[in-house]
Coordinates of C-alpha atoms in Angstrom, one line a residue:
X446 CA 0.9 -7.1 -2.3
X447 CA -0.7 -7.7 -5.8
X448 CA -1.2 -4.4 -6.7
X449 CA 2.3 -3.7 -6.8
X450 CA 3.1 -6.8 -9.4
X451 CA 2.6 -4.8 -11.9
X452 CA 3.7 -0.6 -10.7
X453 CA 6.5 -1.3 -10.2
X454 CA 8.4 -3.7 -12.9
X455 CA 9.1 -1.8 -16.1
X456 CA 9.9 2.1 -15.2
X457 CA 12.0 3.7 -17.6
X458 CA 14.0 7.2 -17.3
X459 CA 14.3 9.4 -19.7
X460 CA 17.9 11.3 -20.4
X461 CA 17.2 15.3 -20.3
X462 CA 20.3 15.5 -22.3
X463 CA 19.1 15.2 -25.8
X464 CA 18.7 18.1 -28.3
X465 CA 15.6 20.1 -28.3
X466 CA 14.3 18.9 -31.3
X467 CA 14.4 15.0 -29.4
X468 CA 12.5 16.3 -26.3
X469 CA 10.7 13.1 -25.2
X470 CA 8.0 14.9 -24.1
X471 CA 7.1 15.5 -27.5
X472 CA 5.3 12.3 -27.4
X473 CA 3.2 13.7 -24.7
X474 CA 1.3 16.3 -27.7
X475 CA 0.6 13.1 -30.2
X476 CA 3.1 14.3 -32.8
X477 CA 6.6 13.5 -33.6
X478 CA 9.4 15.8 -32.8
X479 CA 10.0 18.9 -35.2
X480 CA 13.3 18.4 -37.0
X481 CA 14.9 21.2 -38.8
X482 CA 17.9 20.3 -41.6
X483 CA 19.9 22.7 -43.4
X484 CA 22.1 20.8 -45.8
X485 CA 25.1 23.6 -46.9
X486 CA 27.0 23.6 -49.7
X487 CA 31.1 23.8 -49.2
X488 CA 31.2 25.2 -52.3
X489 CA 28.5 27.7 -52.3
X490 CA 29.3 30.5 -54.4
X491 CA 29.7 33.9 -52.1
X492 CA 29.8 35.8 -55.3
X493 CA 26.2 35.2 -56.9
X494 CA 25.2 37.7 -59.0
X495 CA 22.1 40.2 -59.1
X496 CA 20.5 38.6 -61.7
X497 CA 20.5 34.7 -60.1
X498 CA 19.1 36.7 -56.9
X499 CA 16.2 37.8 -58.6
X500 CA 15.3 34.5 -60.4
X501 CA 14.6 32.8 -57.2
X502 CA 10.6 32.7 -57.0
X503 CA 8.4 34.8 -54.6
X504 CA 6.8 31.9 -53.5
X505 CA 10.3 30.2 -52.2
X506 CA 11.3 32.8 -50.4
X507 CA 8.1 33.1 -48.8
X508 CA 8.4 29.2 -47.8
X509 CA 11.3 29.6 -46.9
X510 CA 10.8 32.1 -43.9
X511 CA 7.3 30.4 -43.3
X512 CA 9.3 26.9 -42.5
X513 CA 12.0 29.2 -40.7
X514 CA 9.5 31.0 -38.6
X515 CA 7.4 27.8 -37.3
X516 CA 10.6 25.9 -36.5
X517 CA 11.3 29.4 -34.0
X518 CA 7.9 28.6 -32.6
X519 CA 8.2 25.0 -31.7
X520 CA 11.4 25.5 -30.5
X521 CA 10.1 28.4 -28.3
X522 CA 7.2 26.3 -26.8
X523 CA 9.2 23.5 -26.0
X524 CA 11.3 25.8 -24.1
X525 CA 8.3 27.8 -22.3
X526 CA 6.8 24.3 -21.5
X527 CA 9.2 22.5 -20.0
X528 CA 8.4 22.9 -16.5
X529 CA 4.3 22.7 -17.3
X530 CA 3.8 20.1 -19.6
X531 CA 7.2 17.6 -18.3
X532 CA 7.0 14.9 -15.9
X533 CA 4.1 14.2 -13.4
X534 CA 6.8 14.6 -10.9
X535 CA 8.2 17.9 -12.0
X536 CA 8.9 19.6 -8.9
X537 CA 6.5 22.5 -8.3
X538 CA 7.8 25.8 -6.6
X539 CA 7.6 23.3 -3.3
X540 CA 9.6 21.4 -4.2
X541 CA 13.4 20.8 -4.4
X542 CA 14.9 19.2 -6.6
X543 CA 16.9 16.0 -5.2
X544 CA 20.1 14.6 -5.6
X545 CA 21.9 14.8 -9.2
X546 CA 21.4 11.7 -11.4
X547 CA 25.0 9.6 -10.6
X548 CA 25.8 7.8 -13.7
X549 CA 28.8 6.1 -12.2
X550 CA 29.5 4.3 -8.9
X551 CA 32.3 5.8 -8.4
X552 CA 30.2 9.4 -8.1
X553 CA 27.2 7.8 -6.4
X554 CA 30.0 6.6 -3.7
X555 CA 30.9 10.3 -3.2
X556 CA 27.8 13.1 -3.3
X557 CA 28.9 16.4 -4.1
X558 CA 28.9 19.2 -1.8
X559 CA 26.1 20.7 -3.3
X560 CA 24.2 17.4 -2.6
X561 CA 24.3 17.3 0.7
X562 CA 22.9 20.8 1.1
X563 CA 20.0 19.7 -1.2
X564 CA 19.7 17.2 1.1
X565 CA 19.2 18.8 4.0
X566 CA 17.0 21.7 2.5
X567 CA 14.8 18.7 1.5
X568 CA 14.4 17.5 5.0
X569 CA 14.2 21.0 6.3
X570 CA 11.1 21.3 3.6
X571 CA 9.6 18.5 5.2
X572 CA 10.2 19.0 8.7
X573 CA 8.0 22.8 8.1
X574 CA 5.2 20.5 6.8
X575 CA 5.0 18.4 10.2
X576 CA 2.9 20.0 12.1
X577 CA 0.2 17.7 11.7
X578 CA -3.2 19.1 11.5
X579 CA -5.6 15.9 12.5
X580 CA -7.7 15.2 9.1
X581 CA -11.4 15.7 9.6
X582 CA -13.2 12.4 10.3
X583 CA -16.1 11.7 8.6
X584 CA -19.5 11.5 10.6
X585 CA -20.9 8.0 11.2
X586 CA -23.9 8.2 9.0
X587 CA -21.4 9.0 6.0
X588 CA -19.6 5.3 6.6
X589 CA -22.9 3.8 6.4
X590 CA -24.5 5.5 3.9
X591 CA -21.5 4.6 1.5
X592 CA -22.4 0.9 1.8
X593 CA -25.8 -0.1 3.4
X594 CA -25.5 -4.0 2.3
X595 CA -21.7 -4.2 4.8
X596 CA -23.8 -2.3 7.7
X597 CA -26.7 -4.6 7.7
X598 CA -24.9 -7.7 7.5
X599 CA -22.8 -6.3 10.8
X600 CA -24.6 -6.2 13.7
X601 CA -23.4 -3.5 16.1
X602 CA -23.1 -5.5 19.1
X603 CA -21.3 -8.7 19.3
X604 CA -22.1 -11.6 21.7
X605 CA -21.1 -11.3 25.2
X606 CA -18.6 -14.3 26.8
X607 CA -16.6 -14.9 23.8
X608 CA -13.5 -13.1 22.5
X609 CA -13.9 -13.0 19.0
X610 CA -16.5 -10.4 17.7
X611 CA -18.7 -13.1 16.5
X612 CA -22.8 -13.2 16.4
X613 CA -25.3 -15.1 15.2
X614 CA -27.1 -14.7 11.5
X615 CA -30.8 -16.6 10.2
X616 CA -30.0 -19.3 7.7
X617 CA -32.4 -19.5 5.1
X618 CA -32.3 -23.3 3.9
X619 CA -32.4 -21.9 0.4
X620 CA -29.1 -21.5 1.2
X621 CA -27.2 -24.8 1.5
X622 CA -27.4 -25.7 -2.0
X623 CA -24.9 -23.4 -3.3
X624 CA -23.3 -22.5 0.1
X625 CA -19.2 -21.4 -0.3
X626 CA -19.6 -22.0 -4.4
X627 CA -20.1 -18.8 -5.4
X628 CA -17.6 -17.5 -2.9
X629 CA -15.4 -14.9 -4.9
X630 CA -12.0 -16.3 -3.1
X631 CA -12.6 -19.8 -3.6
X632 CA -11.0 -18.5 -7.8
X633 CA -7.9 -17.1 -6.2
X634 CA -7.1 -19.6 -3.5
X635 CA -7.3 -23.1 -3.7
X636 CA -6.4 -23.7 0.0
X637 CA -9.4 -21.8 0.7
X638 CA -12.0 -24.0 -2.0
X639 CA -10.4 -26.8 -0.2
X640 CA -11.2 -25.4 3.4
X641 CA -14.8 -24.5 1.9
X642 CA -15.4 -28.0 0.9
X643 CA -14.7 -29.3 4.4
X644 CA -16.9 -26.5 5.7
X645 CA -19.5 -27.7 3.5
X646 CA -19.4 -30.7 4.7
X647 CA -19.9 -30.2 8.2
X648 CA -22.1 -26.9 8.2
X649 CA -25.2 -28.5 9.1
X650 CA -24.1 -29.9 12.5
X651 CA -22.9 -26.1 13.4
X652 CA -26.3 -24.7 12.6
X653 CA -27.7 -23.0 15.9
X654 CA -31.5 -24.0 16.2
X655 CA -34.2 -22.0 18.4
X656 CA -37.7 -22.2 17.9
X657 CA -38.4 -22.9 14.0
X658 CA -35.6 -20.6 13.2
X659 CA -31.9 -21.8 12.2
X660 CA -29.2 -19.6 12.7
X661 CA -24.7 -19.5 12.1
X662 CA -22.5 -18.3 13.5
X663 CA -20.4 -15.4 12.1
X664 CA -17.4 -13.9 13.1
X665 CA -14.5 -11.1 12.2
X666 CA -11.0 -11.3 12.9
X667 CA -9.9 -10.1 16.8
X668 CA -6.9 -8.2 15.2
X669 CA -6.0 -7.1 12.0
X670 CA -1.6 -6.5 11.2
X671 CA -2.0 -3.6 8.8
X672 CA 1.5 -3.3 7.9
X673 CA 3.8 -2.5 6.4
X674 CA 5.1 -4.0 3.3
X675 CA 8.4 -5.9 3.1
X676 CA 8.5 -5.5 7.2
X677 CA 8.0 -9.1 8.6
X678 CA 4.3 -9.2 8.8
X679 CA 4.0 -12.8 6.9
X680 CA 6.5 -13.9 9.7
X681 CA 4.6 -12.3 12.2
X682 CA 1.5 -13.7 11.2
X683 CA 2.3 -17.5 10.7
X684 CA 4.1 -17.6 14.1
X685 CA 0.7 -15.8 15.8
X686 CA -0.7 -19.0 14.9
X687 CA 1.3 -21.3 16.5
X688 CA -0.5 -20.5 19.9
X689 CA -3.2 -22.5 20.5
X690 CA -5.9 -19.4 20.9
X691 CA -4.8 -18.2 17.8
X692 CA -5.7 -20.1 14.5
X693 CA -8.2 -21.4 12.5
X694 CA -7.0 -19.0 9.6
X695 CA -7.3 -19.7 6.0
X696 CA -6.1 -16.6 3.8
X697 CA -3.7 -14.3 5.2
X698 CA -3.9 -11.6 2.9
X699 CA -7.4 -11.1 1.9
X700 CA -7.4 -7.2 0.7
X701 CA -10.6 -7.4 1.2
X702 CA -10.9 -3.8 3.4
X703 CA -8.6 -1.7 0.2
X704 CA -9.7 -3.6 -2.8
X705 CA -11.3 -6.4 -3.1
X706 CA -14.5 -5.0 -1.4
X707 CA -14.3 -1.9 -4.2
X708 CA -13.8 -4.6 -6.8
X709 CA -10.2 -4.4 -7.4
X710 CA -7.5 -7.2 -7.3
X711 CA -4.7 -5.1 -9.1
X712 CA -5.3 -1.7 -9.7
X713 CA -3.4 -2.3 -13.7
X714 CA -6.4 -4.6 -14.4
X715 CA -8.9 -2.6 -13.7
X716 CA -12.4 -3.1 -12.5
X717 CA -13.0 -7.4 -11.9
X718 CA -16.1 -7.9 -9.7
X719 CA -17.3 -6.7 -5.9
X720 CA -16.1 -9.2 -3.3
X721 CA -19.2 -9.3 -1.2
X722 CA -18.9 -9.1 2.9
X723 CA -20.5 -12.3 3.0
X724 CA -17.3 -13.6 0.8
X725 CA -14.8 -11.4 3.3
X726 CA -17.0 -13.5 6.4
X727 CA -16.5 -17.1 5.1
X728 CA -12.4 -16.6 5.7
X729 CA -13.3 -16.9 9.4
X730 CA -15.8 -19.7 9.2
X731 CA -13.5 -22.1 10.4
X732 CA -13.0 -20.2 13.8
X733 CA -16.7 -20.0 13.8
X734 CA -17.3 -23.1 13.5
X735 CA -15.1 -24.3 16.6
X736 CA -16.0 -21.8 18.6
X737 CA -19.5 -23.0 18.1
X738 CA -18.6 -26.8 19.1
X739 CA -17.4 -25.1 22.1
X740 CA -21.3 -23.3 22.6
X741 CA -23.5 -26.5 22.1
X742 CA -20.7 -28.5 24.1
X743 CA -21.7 -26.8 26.9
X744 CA -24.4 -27.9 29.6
X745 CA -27.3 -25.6 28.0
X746 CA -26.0 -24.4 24.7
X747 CA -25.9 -20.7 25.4
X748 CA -23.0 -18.8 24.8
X749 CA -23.2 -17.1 28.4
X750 CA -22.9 -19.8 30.0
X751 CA -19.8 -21.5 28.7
X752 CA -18.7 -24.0 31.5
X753 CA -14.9 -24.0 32.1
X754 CA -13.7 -26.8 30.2
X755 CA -14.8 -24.6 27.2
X756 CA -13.2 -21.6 28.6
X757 CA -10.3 -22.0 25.5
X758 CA -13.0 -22.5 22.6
X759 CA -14.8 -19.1 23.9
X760 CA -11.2 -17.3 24.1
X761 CA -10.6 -18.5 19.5
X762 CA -8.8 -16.0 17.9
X763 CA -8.8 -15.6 14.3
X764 CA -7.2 -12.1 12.8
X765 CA -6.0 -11.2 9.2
X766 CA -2.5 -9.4 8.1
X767 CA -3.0 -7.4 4.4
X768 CA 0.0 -5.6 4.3
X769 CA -2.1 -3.0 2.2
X770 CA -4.2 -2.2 5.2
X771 CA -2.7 0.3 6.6
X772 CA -2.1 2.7 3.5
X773 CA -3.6 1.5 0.6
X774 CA -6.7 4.0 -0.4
X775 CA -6.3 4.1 -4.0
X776 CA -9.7 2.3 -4.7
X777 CA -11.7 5.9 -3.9
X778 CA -10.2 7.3 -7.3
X779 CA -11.5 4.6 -8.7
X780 CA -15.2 5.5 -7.9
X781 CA -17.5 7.9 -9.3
X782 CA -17.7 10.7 -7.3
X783 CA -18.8 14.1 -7.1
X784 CA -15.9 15.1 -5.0
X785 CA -12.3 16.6 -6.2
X786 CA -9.2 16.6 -4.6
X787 CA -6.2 14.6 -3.8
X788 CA -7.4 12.8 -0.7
X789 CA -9.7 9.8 -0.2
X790 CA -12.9 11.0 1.7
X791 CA -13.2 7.8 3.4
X792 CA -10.0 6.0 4.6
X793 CA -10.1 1.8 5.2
X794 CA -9.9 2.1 8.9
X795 CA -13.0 4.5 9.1
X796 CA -15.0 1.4 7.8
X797 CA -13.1 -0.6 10.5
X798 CA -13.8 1.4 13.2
X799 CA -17.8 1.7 12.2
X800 CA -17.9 -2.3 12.2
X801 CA -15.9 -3.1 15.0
X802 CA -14.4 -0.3 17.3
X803 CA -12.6 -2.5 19.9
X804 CA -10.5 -4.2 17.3
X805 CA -6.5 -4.8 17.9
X806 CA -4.2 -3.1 15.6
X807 CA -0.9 -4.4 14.9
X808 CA 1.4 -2.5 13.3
X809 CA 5.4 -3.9 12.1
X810 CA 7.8 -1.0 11.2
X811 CA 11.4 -1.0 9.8
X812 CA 14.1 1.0 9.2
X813 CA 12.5 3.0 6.1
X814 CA 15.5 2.9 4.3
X815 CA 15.9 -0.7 4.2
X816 CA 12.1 -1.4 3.8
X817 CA 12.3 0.6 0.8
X818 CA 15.4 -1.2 -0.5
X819 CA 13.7 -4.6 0.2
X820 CA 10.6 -3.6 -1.1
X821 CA 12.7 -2.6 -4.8
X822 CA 13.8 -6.1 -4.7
X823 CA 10.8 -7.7 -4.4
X824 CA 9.1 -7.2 -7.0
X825 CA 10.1 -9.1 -10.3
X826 CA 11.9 -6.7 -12.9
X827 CA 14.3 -6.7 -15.7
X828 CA 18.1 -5.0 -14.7
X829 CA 17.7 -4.7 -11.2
X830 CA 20.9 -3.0 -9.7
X831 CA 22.1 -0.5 -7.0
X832 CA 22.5 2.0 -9.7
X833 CA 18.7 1.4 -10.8
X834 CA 17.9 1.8 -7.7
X835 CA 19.7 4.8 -6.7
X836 CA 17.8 6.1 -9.8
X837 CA 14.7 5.2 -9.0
X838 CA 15.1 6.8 -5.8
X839 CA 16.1 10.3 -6.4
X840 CA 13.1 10.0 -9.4
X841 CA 10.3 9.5 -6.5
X842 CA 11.0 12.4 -4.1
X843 CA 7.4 13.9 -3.2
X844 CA 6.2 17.0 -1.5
X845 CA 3.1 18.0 -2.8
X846 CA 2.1 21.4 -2.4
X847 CA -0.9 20.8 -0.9
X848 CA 0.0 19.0 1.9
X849 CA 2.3 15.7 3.1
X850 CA -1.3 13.7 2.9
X851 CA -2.4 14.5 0.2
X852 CA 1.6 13.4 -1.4
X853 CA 0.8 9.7 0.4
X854 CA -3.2 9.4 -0.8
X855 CA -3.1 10.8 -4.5
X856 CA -3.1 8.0 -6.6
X857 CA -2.0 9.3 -9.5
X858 CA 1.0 10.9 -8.0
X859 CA 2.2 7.5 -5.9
X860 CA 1.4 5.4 -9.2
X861 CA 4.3 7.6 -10.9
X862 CA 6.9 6.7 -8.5
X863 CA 9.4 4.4 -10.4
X864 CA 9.7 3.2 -6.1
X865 CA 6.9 3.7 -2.9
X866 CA 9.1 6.0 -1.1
X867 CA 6.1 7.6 0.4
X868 CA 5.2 3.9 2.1
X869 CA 8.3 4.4 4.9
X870 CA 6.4 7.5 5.9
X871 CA 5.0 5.9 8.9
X872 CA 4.1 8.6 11.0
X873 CA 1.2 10.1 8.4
X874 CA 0.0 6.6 8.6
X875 CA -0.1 6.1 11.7
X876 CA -1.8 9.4 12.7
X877 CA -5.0 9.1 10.6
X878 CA -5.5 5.7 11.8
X879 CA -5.5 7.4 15.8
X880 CA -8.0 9.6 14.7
X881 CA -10.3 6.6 14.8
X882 CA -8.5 4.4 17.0
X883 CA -7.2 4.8 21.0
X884 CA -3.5 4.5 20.9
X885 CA -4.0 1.5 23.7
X886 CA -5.7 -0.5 20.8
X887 CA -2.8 0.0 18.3
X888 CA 1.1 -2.0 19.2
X889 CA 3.6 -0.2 16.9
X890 CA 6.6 -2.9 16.5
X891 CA 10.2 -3.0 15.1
X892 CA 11.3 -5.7 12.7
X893 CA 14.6 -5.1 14.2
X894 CA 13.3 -6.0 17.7
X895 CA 11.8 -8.8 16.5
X896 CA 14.5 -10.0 14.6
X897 CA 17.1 -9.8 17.4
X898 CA 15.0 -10.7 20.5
X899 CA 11.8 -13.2 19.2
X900 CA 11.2 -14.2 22.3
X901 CA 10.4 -10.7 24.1
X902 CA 8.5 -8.7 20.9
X903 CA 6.5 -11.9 20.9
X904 CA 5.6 -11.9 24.3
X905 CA 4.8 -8.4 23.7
X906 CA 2.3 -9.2 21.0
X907 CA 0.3 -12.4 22.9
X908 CA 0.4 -9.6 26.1
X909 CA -1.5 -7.4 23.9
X910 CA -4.1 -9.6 22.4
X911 CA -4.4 -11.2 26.0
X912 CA -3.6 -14.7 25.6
X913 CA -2.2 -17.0 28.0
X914 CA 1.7 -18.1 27.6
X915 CA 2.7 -20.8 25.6
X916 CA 4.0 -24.5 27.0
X917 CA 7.6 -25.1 26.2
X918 CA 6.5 -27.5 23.8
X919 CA 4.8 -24.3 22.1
X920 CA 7.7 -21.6 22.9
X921 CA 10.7 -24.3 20.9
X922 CA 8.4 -24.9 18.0
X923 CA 7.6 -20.7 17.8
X924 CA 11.3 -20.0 17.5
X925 CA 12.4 -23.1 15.7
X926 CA 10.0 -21.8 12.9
X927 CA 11.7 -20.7 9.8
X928 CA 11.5 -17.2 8.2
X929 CA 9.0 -16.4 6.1
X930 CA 9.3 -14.7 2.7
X931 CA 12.9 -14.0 2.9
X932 CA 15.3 -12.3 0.1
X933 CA 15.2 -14.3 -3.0
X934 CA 19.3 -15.5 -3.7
X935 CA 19.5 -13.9 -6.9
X936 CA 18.6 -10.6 -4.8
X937 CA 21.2 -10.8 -2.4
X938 CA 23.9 -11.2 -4.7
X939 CA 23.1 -7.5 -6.0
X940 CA 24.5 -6.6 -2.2
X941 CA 23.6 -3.0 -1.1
X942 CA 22.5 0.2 -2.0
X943 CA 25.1 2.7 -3.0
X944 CA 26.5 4.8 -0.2
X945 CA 24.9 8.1 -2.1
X946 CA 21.7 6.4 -1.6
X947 CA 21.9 5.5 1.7
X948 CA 22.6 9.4 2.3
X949 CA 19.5 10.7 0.3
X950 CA 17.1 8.3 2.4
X951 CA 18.6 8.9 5.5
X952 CA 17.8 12.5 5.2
X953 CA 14.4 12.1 3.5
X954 CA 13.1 9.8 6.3
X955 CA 14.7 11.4 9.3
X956 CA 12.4 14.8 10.3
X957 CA 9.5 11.7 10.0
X958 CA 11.5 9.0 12.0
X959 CA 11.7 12.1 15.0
X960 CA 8.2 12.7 15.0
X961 CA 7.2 8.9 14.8
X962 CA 10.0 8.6 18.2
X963 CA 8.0 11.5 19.4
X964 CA 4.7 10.2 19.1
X965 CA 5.5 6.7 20.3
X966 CA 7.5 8.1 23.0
X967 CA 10.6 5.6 21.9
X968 CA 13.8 7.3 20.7
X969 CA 14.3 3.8 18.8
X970 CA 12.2 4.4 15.9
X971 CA 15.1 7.1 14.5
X972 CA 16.4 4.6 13.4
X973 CA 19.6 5.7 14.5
X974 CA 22.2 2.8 14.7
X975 CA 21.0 1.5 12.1

């Protein structure tokens, strides 16, 4: 979640209530504001005379209505303006404007009338809009030929008898002398330097031999959690590895699919330097390494004949859970490109697919409206309220008028919004990643399921990735576990949203809650009873 470290912390609103002549978007056109003074005399004589008429200059006069008629024609294109040259998120003739700016509790507590029909023409807007037209996928060739270095370290076929999508790479001896050092992660992690100096250490007795040619073993993660944000996917993830088949992770957030591979570790920093695959691979040594124990353990060292004592070595798991995964596409406007528009041509899990089409796809959902409230407090900021909030919120409506894709994938647009509204629009998600993936490869979870019954949405999860049930040994110390990355105290004691907020989000998210129930064929993803 680094990217948002930085988007999110110091928004500022400006007050449309100031004169003309203090139009902040004056700053916008690199000069000050035009201010025009008259200073009048109380005691101006009404009766001047002819003669003192006449002695005022030509050239005064003329200055005069000069200064006069260029203050009429500032005025005049501020006015014109407005609506072309304001706010990024000025709404176009799509758009409606949302919910008034409540500057008191007390009014965001009880929406206007008129609100609530704003409201409801809003979700009306987006409900028209939802008649999802499938986005073209791009041809095969087109992945490939984006990065020809990720393609030819992937094999497209992955050894038979073990689980993981692993296979098996030449070692050059050349190698060894600088093996994990240069690994980009090693900077940003120091568990991982510390796992890569135990690796290092021991990667010579994993080394597959045959003939006079040395080879490793390499694997990718089984699964991937792909989101989303502030929905219980770092709780998820460390209890996954708890069972026995699942483990030997190092880094749980690698960003490697969204960013880091494009050279990006936040998006405010700018360019850094290209995580190489061969960086992204060395997260899963570990798993490769046991897994191979488990190979030349075995009577005759061949993967296809792993004897049954090995049976759990062959069946290692190892997956990965960026919470960016799922929507972050940003990177592609970071590119050169001969392409325009407000979508990404490629999206994260096209390159997914290309490299590894059976993968498992785990997905954690929450009620939008409380992911988004979560999400606000999160991230580190000066003044942090319910009022902010409420401010922030009614400041970040989207409908493009394009289409509802291109309002979640243009970067410039979702980099304006003082909050990522557009992120508890699951179902737009969702959608483009089926249009690579089967729906039997992707389970689409509640946090509130998982938060009231563990034991079942777990069960759910180790169902779907196939692994065998857990002792009771393993079951107490799954649920005895305590949360991960919960609400920070100071955040807690700001207490809710405001009631008026509530509102707005409820009807914002809801036409997209009843096509996400529709899709998934579960009425609970409204969201309802909430």
């Amino acid at each position: 979640m680094s990217l948002s470290d930085c988007k999110y912390g110091s928004n500022t609103h400006t007050d449309y209530t100031h004169s003309l002549h203090s139009l902040p978007m004056a700053e916008n056109y690199g000069r000050r504001p035009v201010r025009t003074s008259f200073d009048v005399n109380k005691n101006l004589d009404i009766k001047w005379s002819l003669r003192n008429l006449k002695s005022i200059s030509k050239v005064k006069v003329f200055s005069f209505l000069m200064g006069l008629t260029l203050t009429f024609l500032v005025t005049a294109s501020y006015i014109l303006t407005w609506d072309r040259k304001g706010l990024l998120l000025t709404p176009s003739t799509y758009q409606l404007r949302p919910v008034v700016v409540l500057t008191s509790t007390a009014a965001a507590e009880a929406p206007s009338g008129n609100n609530l029909i704003d409201m409801k023409l809003l979700a009306k807007n987006i409900s028209s809009k939802l008649e999802y037209t499938p986005r073209k996928v791009p041809d095969e060739k087109d992945v490939i030929g984006t990065d020809s270095n990720l393609f030819s370290v992937i094999p497209r076929h992955f050894l038979p008898g073990i689980k993981s999508p692993c296979w098996y790479e030449e070692f050059s001896s050349e190698r060894s002398t600088d093996l994990y050092r240069r690994n980009l992660f090693t900077r940003r992690s120091k568990t991982f330097k510390n796992v890569c100096d135990h690796l290092r250490t021991n990667f010579q007795q994993h080394l597959f031999h045959r003939g006079s040619k040395v080879f490793r073993l390499r694997c990718l993660p089984y699964f991937y959690i792909i989101g989303q944000p502030k929905c219980g996917t770092t709780d998820l993830f460390h209890r996954l590895l708890l069972h026995p088949e699942v483990k030997f992770n190092t880094m749980k957030e690698p960003h490697w699919w969204t960013r880091k591979r494009f050279g990006y570790i936040r998006f405010k920093d700018g360019f850094q330097e290209s995580f190489p695959v061969e960086d992204y691979l060395d997260l899963f040594d570990l798993a490769a390494q046991n897994i191979q124990e488990g190979i030349s353990g075995n009577s005759s060292g061949d993967h296809r004949t792993l004897i049954t004592g090995d049976a759990q070595t062959a069946n290692v798991l190892t997956g990965e859970a960026s919470a960016s995964t799922m929507w972050d596409n940003q990177a592609w406007s970071y590119l050169p490109s001969d392409r325009e528009g407000t979508e990404p041509p490629f999206l994260a899990q096209d390159f997914i697919h290309t490299v590894q089409p059976g993968a498992k796809i785990l997905i954690m959902l929450r009620d939008p409206v409380e992911r988004l409230y979560s999400d606000y407090l999160y991230f580190k900021m000066a003044n942090k309220s319910a009022e902010d909030f409420h401010q922030k919120v009614v400041d970040s409506s989207c409908l493009s008028e394009r289409s509802l894709r291109s309002c979640i994938y243009d970067s410039s647009l979702s980099n304006a919004m003082p909050v990522r509204l557009h992120l508890g629009m699951y179902i737009i998600f969702l959608l483009d990643w089926l249009t690579v993936f089967n729906r039997e490869q992707i389970l689409v979870l509640r946090l509130e399921d998982y938060a009231d019954n563990l034991e079942v949405t777990i069960k759910k999860v180790f169902d779907f990735l196939s692994v065998g049930p857990l002792s009771l040994q393993g079951e107490a110390a799954l649920t005895k576990r305590p949360l991960s990355n919960t609400r920070r105290t100071a955040d807690r004691n700001l207490g809710p949203m405001l009631p008026a907020t509530t509102d707005f989000l409820r009807e914002f998210h809801k036409p997209f809650n009843h096509k996400l129930a529709s899709v998934l064929d579960n009425q609970a993803f409204l969201w309802s009873n909430t």
